[in-house]
PDB file of C-alpha atoms in Angstrom:
ATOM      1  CA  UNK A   1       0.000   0.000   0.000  1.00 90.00           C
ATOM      2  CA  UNK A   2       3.058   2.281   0.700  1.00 94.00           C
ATOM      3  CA  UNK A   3       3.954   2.018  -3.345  1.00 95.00           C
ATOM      4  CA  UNK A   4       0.306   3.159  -3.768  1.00 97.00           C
ATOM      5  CA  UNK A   5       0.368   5.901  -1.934  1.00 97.00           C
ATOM      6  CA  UNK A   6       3.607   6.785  -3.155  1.00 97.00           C
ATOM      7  CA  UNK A   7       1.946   6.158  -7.135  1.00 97.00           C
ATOM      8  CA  UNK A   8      -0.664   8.637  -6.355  1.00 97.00           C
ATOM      9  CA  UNK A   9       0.981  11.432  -5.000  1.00 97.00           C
ATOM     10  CA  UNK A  10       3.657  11.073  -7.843  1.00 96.00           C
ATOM     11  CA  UNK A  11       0.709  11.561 -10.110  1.00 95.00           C
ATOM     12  CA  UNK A  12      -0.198  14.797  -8.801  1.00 96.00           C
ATOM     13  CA  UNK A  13       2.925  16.398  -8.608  1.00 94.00           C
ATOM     14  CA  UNK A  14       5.322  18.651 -10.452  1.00 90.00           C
ATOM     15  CA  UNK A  15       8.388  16.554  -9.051  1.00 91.00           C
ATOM     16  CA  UNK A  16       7.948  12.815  -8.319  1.00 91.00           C
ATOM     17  CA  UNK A  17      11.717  12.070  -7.772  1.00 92.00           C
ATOM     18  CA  UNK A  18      11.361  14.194  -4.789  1.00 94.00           C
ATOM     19  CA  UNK A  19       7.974  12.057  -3.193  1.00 95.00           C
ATOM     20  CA  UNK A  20       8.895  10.382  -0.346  1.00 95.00           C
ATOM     21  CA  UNK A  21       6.882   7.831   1.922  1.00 96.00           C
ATOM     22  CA  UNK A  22       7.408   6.051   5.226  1.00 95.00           C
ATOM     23  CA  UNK A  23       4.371   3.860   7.068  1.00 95.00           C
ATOM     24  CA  UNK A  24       3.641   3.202  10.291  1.00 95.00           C
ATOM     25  CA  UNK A  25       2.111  -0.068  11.019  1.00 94.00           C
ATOM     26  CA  UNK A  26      -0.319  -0.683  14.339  1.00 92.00           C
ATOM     27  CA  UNK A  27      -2.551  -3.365  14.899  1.00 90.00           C
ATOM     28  CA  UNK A  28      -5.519  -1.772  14.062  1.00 93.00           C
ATOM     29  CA  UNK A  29      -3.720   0.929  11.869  1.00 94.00           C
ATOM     30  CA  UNK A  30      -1.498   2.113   9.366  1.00 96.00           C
ATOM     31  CA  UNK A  31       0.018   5.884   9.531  1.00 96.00           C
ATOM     32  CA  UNK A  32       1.562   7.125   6.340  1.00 97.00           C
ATOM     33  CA  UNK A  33       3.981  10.008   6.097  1.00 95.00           C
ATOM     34  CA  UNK A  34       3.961  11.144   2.480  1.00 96.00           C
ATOM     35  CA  UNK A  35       7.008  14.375   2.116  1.00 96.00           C
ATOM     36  CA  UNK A  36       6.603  16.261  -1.087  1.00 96.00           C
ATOM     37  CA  UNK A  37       8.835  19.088  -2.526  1.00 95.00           C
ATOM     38  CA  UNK A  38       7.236  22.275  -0.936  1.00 94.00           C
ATOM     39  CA  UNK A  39       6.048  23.470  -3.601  1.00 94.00           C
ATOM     40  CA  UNK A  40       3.827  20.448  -4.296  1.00 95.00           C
ATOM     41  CA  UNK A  41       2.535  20.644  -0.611  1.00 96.00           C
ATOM     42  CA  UNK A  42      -0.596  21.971  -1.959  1.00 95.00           C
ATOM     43  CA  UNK A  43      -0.956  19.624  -4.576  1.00 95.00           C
ATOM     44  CA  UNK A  44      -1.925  16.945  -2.713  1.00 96.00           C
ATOM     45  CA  UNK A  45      -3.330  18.447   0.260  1.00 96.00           C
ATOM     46  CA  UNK A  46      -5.705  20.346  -1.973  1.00 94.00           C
ATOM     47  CA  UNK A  47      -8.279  23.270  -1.313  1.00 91.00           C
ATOM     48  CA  UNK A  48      -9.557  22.348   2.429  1.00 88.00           C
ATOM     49  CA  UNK A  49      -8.046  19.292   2.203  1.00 92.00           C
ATOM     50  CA  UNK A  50      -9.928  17.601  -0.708  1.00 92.00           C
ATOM     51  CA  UNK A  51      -6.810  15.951  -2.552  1.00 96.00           C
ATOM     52  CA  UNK A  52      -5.345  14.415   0.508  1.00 97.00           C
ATOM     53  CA  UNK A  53      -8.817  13.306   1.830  1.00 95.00           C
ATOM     54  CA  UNK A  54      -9.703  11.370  -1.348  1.00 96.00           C
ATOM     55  CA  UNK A  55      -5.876  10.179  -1.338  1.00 97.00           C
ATOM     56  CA  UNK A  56      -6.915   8.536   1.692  1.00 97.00           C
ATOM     57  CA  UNK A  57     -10.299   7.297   1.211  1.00 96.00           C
ATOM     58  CA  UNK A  58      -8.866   5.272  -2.058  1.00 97.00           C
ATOM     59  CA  UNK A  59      -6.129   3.900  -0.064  1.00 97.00           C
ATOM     60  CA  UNK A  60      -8.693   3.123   2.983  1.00 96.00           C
ATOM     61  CA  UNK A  61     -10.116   0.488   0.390  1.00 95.00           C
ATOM     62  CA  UNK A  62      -6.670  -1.504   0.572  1.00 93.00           C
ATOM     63  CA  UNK A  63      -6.676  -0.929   4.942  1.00 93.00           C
ATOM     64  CA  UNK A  64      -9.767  -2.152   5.055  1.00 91.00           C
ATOM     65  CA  UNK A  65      -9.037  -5.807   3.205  1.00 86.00           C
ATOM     66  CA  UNK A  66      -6.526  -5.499   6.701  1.00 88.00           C
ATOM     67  CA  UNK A  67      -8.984  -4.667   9.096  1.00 92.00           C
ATOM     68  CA  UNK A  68      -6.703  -1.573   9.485  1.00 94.00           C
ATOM     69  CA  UNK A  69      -7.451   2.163   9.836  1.00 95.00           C
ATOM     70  CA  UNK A  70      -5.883   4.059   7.203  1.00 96.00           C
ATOM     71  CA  UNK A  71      -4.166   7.836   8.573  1.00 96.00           C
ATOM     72  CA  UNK A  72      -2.285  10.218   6.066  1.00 96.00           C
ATOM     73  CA  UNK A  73       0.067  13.203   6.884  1.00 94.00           C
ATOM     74  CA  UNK A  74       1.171  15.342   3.913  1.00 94.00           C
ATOM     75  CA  UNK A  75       4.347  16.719   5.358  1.00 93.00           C
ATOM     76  CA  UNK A  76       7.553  19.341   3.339  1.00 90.00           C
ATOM     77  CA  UNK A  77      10.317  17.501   2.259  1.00 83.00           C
ATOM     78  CA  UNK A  78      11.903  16.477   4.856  1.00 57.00           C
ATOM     79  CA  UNK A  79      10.284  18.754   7.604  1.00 51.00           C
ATOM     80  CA  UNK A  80       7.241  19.088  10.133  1.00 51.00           C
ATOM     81  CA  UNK A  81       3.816  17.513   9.659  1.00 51.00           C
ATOM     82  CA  UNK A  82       1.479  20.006   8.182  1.00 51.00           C
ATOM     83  CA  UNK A  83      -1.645  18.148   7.661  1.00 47.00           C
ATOM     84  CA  UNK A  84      -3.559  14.944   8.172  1.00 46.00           C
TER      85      UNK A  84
ATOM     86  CA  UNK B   1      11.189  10.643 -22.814  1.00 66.00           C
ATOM     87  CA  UNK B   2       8.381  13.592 -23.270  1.00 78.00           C
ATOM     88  CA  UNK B   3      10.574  16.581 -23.672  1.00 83.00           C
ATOM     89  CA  UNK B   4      13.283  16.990 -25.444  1.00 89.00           C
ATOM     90  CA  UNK B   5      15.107  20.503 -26.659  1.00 92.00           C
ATOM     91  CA  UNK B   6      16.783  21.069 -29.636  1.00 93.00           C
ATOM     92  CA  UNK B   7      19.014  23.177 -31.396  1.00 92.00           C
ATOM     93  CA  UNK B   8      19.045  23.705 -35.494  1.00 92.00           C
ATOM     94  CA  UNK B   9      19.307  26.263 -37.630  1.00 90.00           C
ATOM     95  CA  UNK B  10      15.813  27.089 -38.254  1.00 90.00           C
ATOM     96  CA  UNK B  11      12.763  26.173 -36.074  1.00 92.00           C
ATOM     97  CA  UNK B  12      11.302  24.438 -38.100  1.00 92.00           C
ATOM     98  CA  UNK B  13      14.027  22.258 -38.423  1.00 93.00           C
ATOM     99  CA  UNK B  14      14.250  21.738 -34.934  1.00 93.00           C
ATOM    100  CA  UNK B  15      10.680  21.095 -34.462  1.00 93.00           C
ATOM    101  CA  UNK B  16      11.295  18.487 -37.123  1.00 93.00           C
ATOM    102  CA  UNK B  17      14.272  16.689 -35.455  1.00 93.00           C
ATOM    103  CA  UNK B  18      12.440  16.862 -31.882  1.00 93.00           C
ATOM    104  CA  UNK B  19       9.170  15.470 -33.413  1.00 92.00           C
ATOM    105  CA  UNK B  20      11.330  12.781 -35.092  1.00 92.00           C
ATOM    106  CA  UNK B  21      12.942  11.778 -31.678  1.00 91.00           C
ATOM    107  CA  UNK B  22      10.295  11.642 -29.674  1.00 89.00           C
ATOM    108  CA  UNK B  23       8.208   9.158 -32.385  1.00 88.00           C
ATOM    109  CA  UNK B  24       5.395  11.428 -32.416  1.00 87.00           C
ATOM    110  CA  UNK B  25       3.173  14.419 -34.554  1.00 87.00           C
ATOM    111  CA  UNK B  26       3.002  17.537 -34.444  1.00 88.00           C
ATOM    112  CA  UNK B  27      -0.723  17.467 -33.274  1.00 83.00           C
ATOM    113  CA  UNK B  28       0.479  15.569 -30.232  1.00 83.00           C
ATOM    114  CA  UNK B  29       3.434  17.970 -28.673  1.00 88.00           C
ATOM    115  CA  UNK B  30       3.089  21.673 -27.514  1.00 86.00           C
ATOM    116  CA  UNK B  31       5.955  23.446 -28.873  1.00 90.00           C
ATOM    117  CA  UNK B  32       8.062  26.438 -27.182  1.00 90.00           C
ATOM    118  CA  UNK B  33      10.620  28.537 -28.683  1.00 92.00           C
ATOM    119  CA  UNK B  34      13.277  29.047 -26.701  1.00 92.00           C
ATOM    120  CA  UNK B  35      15.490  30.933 -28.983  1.00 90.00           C
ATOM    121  CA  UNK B  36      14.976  32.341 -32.054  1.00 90.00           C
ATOM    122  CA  UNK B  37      17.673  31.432 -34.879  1.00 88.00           C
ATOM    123  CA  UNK B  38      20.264  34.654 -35.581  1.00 84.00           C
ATOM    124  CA  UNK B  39      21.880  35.024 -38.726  1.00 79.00           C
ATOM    125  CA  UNK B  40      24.905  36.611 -37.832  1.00 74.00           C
ATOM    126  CA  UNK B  41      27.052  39.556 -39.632  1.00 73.00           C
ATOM    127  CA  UNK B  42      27.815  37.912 -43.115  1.00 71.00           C
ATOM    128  CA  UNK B  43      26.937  34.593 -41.683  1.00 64.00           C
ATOM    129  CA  UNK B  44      29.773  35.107 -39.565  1.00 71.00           C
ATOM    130  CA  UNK B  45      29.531  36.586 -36.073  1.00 76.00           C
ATOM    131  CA  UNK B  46      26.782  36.393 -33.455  1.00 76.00           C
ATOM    132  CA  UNK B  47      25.276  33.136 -35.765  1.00 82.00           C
ATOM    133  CA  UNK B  48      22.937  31.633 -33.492  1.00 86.00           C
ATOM    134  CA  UNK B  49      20.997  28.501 -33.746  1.00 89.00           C
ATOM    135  CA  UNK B  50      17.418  27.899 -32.725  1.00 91.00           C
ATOM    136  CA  UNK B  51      16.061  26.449 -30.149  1.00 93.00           C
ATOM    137  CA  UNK B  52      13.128  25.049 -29.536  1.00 93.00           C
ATOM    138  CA  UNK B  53      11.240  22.719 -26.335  1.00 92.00           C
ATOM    139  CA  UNK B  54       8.666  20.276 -27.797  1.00 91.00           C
ATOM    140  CA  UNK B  55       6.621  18.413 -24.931  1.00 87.00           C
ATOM    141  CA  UNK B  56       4.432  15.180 -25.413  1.00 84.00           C
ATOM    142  CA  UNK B  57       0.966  16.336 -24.693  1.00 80.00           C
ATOM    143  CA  UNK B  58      -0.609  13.774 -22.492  1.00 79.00           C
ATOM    144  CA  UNK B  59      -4.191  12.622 -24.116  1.00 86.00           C
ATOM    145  CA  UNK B  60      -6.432  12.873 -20.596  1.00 89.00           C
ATOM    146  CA  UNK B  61      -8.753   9.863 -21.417  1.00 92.00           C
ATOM    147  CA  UNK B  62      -5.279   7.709 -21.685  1.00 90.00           C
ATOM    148  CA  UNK B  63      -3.883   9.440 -18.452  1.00 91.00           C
ATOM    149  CA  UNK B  64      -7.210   8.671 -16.430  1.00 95.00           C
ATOM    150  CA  UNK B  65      -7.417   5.056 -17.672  1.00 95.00           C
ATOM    151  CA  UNK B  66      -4.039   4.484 -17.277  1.00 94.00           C
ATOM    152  CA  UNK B  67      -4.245   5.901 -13.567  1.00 96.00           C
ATOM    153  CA  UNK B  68      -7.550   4.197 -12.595  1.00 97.00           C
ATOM    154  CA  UNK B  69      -6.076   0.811 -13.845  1.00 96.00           C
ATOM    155  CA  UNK B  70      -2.997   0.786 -11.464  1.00 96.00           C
ATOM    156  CA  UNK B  71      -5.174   2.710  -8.824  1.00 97.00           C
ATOM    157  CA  UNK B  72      -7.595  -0.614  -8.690  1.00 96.00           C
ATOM    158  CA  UNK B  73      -4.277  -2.966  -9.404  1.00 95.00           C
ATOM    159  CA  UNK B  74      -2.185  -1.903  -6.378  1.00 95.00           C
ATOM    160  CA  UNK B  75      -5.828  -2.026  -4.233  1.00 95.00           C
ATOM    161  CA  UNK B  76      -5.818  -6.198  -5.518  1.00 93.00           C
ATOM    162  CA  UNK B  77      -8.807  -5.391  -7.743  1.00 93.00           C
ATOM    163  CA  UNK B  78      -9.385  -7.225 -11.016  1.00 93.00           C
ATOM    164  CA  UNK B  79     -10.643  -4.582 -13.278  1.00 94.00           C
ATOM    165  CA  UNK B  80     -11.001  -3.890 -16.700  1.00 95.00           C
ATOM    166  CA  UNK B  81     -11.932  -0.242 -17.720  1.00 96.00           C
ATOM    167  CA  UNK B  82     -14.268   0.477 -20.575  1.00 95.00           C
ATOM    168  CA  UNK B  83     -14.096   4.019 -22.263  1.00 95.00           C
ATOM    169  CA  UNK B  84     -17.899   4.703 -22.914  1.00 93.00           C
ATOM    170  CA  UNK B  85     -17.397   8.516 -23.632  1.00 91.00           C
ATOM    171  CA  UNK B  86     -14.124   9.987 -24.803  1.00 91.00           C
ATOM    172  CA  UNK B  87     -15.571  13.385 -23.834  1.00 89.00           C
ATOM    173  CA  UNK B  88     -14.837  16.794 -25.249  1.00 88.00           C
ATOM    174  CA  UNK B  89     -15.453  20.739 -23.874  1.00 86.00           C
ATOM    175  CA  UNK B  90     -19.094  20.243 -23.207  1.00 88.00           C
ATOM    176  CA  UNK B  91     -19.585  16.530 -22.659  1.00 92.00           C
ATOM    177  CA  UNK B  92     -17.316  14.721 -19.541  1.00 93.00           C
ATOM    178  CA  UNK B  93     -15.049  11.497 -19.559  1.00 95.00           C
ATOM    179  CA  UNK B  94     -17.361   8.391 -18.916  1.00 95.00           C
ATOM    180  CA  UNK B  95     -15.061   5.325 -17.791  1.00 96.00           C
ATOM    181  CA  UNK B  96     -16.988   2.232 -16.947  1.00 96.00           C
ATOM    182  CA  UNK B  97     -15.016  -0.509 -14.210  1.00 96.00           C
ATOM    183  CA  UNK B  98     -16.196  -3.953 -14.550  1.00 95.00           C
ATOM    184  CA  UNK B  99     -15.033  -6.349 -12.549  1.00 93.00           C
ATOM    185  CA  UNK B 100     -16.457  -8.642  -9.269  1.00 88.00           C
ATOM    186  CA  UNK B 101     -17.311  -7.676  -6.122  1.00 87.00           C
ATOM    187  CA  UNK B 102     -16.761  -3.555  -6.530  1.00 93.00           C
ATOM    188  CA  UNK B 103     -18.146  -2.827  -3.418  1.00 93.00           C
ATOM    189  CA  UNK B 104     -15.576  -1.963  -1.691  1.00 94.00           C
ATOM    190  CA  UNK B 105     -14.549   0.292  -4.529  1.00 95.00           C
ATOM    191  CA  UNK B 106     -17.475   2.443  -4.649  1.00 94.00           C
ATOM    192  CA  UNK B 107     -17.455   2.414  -0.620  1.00 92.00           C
ATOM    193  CA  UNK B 108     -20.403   3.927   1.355  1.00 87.00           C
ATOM    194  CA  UNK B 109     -22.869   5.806  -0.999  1.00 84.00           C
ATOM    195  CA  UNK B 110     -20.403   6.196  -3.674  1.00 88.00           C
ATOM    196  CA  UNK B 111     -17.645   8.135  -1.580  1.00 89.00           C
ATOM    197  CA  UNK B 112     -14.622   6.229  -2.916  1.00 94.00           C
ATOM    198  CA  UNK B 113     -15.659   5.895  -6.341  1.00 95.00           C
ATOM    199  CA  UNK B 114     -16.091   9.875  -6.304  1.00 93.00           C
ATOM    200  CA  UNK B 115     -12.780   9.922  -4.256  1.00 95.00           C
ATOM    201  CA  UNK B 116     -11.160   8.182  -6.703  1.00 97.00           C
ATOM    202  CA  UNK B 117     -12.850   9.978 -10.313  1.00 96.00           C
ATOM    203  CA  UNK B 118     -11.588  13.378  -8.431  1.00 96.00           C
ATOM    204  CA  UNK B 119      -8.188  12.106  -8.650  1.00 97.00           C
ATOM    205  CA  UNK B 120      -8.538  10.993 -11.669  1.00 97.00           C
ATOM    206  CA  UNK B 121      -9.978  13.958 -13.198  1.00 96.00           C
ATOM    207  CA  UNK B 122      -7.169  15.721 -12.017  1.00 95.00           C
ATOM    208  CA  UNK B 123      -4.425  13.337 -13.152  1.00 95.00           C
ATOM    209  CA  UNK B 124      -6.219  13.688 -16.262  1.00 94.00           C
ATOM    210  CA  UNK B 125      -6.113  17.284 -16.706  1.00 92.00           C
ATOM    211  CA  UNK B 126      -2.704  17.728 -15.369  1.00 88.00           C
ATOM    212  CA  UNK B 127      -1.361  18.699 -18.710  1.00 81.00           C
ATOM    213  CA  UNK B 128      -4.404  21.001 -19.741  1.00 83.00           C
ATOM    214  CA  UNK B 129      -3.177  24.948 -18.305  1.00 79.00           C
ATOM    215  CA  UNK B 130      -6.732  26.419 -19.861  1.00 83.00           C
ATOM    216  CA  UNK B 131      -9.240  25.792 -17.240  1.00 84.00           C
ATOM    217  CA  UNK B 132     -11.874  25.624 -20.513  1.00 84.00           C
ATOM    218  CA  UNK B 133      -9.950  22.858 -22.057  1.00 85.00           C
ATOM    219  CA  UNK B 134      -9.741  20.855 -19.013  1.00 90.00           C
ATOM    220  CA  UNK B 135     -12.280  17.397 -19.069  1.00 91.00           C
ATOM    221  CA  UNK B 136     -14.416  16.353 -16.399  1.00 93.00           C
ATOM    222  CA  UNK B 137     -14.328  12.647 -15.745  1.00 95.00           C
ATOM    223  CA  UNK B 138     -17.139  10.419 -14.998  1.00 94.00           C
ATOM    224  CA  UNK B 139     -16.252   7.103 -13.127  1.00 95.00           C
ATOM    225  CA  UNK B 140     -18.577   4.130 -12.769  1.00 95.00           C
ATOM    226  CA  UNK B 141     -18.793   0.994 -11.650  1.00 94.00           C
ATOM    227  CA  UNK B 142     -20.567  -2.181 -12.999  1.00 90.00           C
ATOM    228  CA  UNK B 143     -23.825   0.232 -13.451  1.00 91.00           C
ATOM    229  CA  UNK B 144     -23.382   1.770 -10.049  1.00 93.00           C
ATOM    230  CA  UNK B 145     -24.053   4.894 -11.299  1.00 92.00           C
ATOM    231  CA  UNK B 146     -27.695   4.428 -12.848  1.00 92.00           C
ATOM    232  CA  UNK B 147     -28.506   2.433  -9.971  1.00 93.00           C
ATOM    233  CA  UNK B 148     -27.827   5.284  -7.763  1.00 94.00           C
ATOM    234  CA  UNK B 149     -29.733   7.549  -9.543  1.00 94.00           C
ATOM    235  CA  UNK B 150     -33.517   5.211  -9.400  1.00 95.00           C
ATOM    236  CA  UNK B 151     -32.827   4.832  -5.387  1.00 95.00           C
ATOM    237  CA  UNK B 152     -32.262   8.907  -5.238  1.00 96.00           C
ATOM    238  CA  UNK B 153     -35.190  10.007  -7.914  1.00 97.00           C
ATOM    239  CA  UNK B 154     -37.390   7.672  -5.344  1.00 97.00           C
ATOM    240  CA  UNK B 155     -35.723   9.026  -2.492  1.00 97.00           C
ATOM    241  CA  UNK B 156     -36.496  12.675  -3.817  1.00 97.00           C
ATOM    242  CA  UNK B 157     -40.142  12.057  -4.095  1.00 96.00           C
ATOM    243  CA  UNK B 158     -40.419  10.268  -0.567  1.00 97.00           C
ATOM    244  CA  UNK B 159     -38.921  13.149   1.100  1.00 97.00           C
ATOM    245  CA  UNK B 160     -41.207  15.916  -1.238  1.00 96.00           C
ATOM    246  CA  UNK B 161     -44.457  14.083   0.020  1.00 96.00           C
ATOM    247  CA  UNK B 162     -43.237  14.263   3.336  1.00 96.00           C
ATOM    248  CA  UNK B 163     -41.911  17.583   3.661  1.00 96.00           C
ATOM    249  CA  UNK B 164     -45.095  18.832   2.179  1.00 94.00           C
ATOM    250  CA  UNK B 165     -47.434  16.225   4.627  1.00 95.00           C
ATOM    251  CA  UNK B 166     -46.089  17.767   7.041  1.00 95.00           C
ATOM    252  CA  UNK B 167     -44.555  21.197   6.114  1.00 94.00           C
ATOM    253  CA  UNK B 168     -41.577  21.138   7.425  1.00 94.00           C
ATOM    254  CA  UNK B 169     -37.976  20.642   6.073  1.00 95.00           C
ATOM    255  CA  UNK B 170     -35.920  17.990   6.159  1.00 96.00           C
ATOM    256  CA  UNK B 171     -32.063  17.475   6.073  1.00 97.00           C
ATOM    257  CA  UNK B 172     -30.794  14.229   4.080  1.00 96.00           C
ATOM    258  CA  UNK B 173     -27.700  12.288   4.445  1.00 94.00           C
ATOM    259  CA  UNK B 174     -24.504  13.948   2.991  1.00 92.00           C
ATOM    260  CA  UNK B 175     -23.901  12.846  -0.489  1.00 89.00           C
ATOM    261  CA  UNK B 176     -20.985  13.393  -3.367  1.00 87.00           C
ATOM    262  CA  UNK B 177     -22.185  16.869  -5.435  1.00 88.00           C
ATOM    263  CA  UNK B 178     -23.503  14.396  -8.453  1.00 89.00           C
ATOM    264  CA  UNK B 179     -26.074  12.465  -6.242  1.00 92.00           C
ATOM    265  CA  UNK B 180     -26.869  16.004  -4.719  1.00 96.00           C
ATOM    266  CA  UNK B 181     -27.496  17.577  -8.219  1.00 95.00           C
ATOM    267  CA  UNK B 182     -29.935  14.364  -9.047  1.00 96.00           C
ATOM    268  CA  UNK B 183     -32.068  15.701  -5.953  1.00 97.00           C
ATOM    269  CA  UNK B 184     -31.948  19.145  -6.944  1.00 97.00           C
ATOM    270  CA  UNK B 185     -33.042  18.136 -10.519  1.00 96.00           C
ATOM    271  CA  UNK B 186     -35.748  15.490  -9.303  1.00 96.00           C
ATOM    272  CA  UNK B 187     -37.714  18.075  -7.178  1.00 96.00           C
ATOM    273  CA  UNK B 188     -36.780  21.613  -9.456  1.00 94.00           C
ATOM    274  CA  UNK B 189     -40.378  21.606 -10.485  1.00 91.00           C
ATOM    275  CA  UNK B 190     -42.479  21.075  -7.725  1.00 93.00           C
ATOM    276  CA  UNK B 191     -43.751  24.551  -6.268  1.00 90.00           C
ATOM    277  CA  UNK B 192     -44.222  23.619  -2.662  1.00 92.00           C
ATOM    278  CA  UNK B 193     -40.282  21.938  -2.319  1.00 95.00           C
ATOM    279  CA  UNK B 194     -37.211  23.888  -2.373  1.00 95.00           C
ATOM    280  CA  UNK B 195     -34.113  22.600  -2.474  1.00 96.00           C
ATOM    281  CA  UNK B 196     -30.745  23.532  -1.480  1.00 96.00           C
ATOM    282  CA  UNK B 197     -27.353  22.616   0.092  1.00 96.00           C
ATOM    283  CA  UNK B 198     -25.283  23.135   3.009  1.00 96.00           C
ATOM    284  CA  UNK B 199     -21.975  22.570   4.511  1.00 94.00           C
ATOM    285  CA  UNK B 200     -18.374  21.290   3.430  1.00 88.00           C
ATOM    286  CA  UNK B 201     -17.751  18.420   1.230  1.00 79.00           C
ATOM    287  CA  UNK B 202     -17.096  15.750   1.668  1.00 77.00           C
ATOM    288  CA  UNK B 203     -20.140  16.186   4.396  1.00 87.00           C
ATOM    289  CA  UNK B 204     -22.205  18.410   2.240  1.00 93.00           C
ATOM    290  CA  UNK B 205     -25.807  17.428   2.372  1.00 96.00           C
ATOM    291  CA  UNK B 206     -29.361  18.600   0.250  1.00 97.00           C
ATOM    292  CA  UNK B 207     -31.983  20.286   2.820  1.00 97.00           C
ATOM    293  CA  UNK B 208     -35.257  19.584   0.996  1.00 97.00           C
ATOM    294  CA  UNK B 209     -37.771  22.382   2.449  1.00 95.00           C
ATOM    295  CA  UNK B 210     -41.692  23.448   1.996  1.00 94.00           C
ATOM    296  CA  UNK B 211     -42.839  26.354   0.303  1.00 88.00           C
ATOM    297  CA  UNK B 212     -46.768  27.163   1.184  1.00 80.00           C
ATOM    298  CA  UNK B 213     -49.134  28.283  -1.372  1.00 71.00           C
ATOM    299  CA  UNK B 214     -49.607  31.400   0.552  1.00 69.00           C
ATOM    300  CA  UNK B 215     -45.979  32.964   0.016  1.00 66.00           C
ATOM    301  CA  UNK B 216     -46.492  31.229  -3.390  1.00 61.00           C
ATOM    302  CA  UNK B 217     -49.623  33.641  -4.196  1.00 63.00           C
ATOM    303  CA  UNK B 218     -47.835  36.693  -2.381  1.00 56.00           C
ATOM    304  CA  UNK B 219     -44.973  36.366  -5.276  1.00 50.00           C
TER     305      UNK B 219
END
């Protein structure tokens, strides 16, 4: 699911080499950290948060074949978390 | 490779060379010139070549197929993806999904179908900088979408005999903005029921309301 996450977001972007993500996985959860170039920070966080919302209601279809909650954080390369 | 630059003596000749490299026409690319060819004092000093960018333009139906299909493939789906409407200004995308047990796909009244068709319609239009040009995508899913639309026409007119039985308004479920529009259209002619909607999407919801003949008359 990582890959797809990472798929998507390199979709959206103006630089894919630069998409980066890590997962975090809980028993009843997964936590993704997806780190874009800054400039593509809005791209997939979106206007109030529609891009990264539907980002993760697609990839809740793969969680839920898991039993696992599905959380996204759209963070700067390489810096703090800026949304979830 | 969907860019190239090149560098020839005239532009056109460049253009020719780039089209030529990439495999492609010249209906398919979207050209820039970077630098326009000089011809120098006597052909001598200050010649300087052309230079041109020529990009691949993306064609959005192939983009939004091509990102649906490894959308459903990484998410273990079996799908195959039917192009029922290539679209153009006026008319959207239509993609059709067929495969088994799509459920999941489509997720709780259509949420993660429309989840995924906004992704797509933006993967699609990526390429597209006029806003006019840009497509709108439909996605649906083994006849999901018609289906929808019966259960909400009948859902319309339950609510509109209700709200005028007993004159007051009444708030449905939130719902993606095409199921939304189906209510809007459903009820649009019936004097006593307005119709409108409030909140934030993904929560946004269609508040079906009663009109008396009274404030009808007073019009």
């Amino acid at each position: 699911m990582k890959e797809l996450v990472e798929y998507i977001a390199q979709s959206l972007v103006d630089h894919p080499d630069q998409v980066r993500v890590t997962e975090e996985i809980s028993d009843d959860q997964i936590k993704f950290r997806l780190s874009v170039a800054p400039e593509d920070l809005g791209k997939v966080i979106g206007v109030g948060g529609q891009v990264i919302h539907s980002i993760r209601n697609v990839v809740q279809a793969g969680g839920l074949k898991e039993n696992k909650r599905v959380q996204i954080e759209a963070v700067k390369g390489g810096s703090d978390l800026v949304s979830n | 490779m969907n860019k190239v630059v090149v560098q020839a003596k005239t532009v056109e000749l460049a253009v020719a060379s780039a089209l030529e490299q990439l495999n492609t026409t010249r209906d398919k690319v979207q050209i820039r010139v970077l630098e326009q060819p000089k011809k120098g004092f006597f052909g001598l000093f200050g010649v300087r070549e052309a230079r041109v960018e020529v990009e691949r333009m993306m064609d959005p139906v192939e983009e939004a197929v091509a990102f649906v299909q490894n959308v459903t493939r990484m998410l273990g789906f079996q799908v195959s993806i039917h192009i029922k409407e290539r679209g153009s200004r006026k008319k959207p995308v239509v993609l059709e999904l067929v495969g088994e047990d799509l459920g999941l796909l489509i997720g709780k009244k259509g949420s993660r179908i429309a989840a995924l068709q906004f992704l797509a319609e933006i993967v699609a239009n990526r390429q597209i900088p006029k806003l006019r040009d840009k497509r709108r995508l439909i996605l649906d899913a083994d006849g999901y979408r018609e289906r929808r639309k019966e259960a909400l026409v009948a859902l319309a007119h339950r609510v509109a005999e209700r709200v005028i039985q007993t004159q007051k308004e009444v708030s449905l479920d939130p719902m993606p903005a095409m199921d939304r529009k189906i209510i809007h259209q459903t009820l649009q002619k019936m004097k006593q029921i307005t119709t409108h909607s409030v909140g934030k999407e993904p929560f946004r919801y269609v508040v079906v309301g009663y009109k008396s003949i009274q404030s009808l008359r007073g019009e």
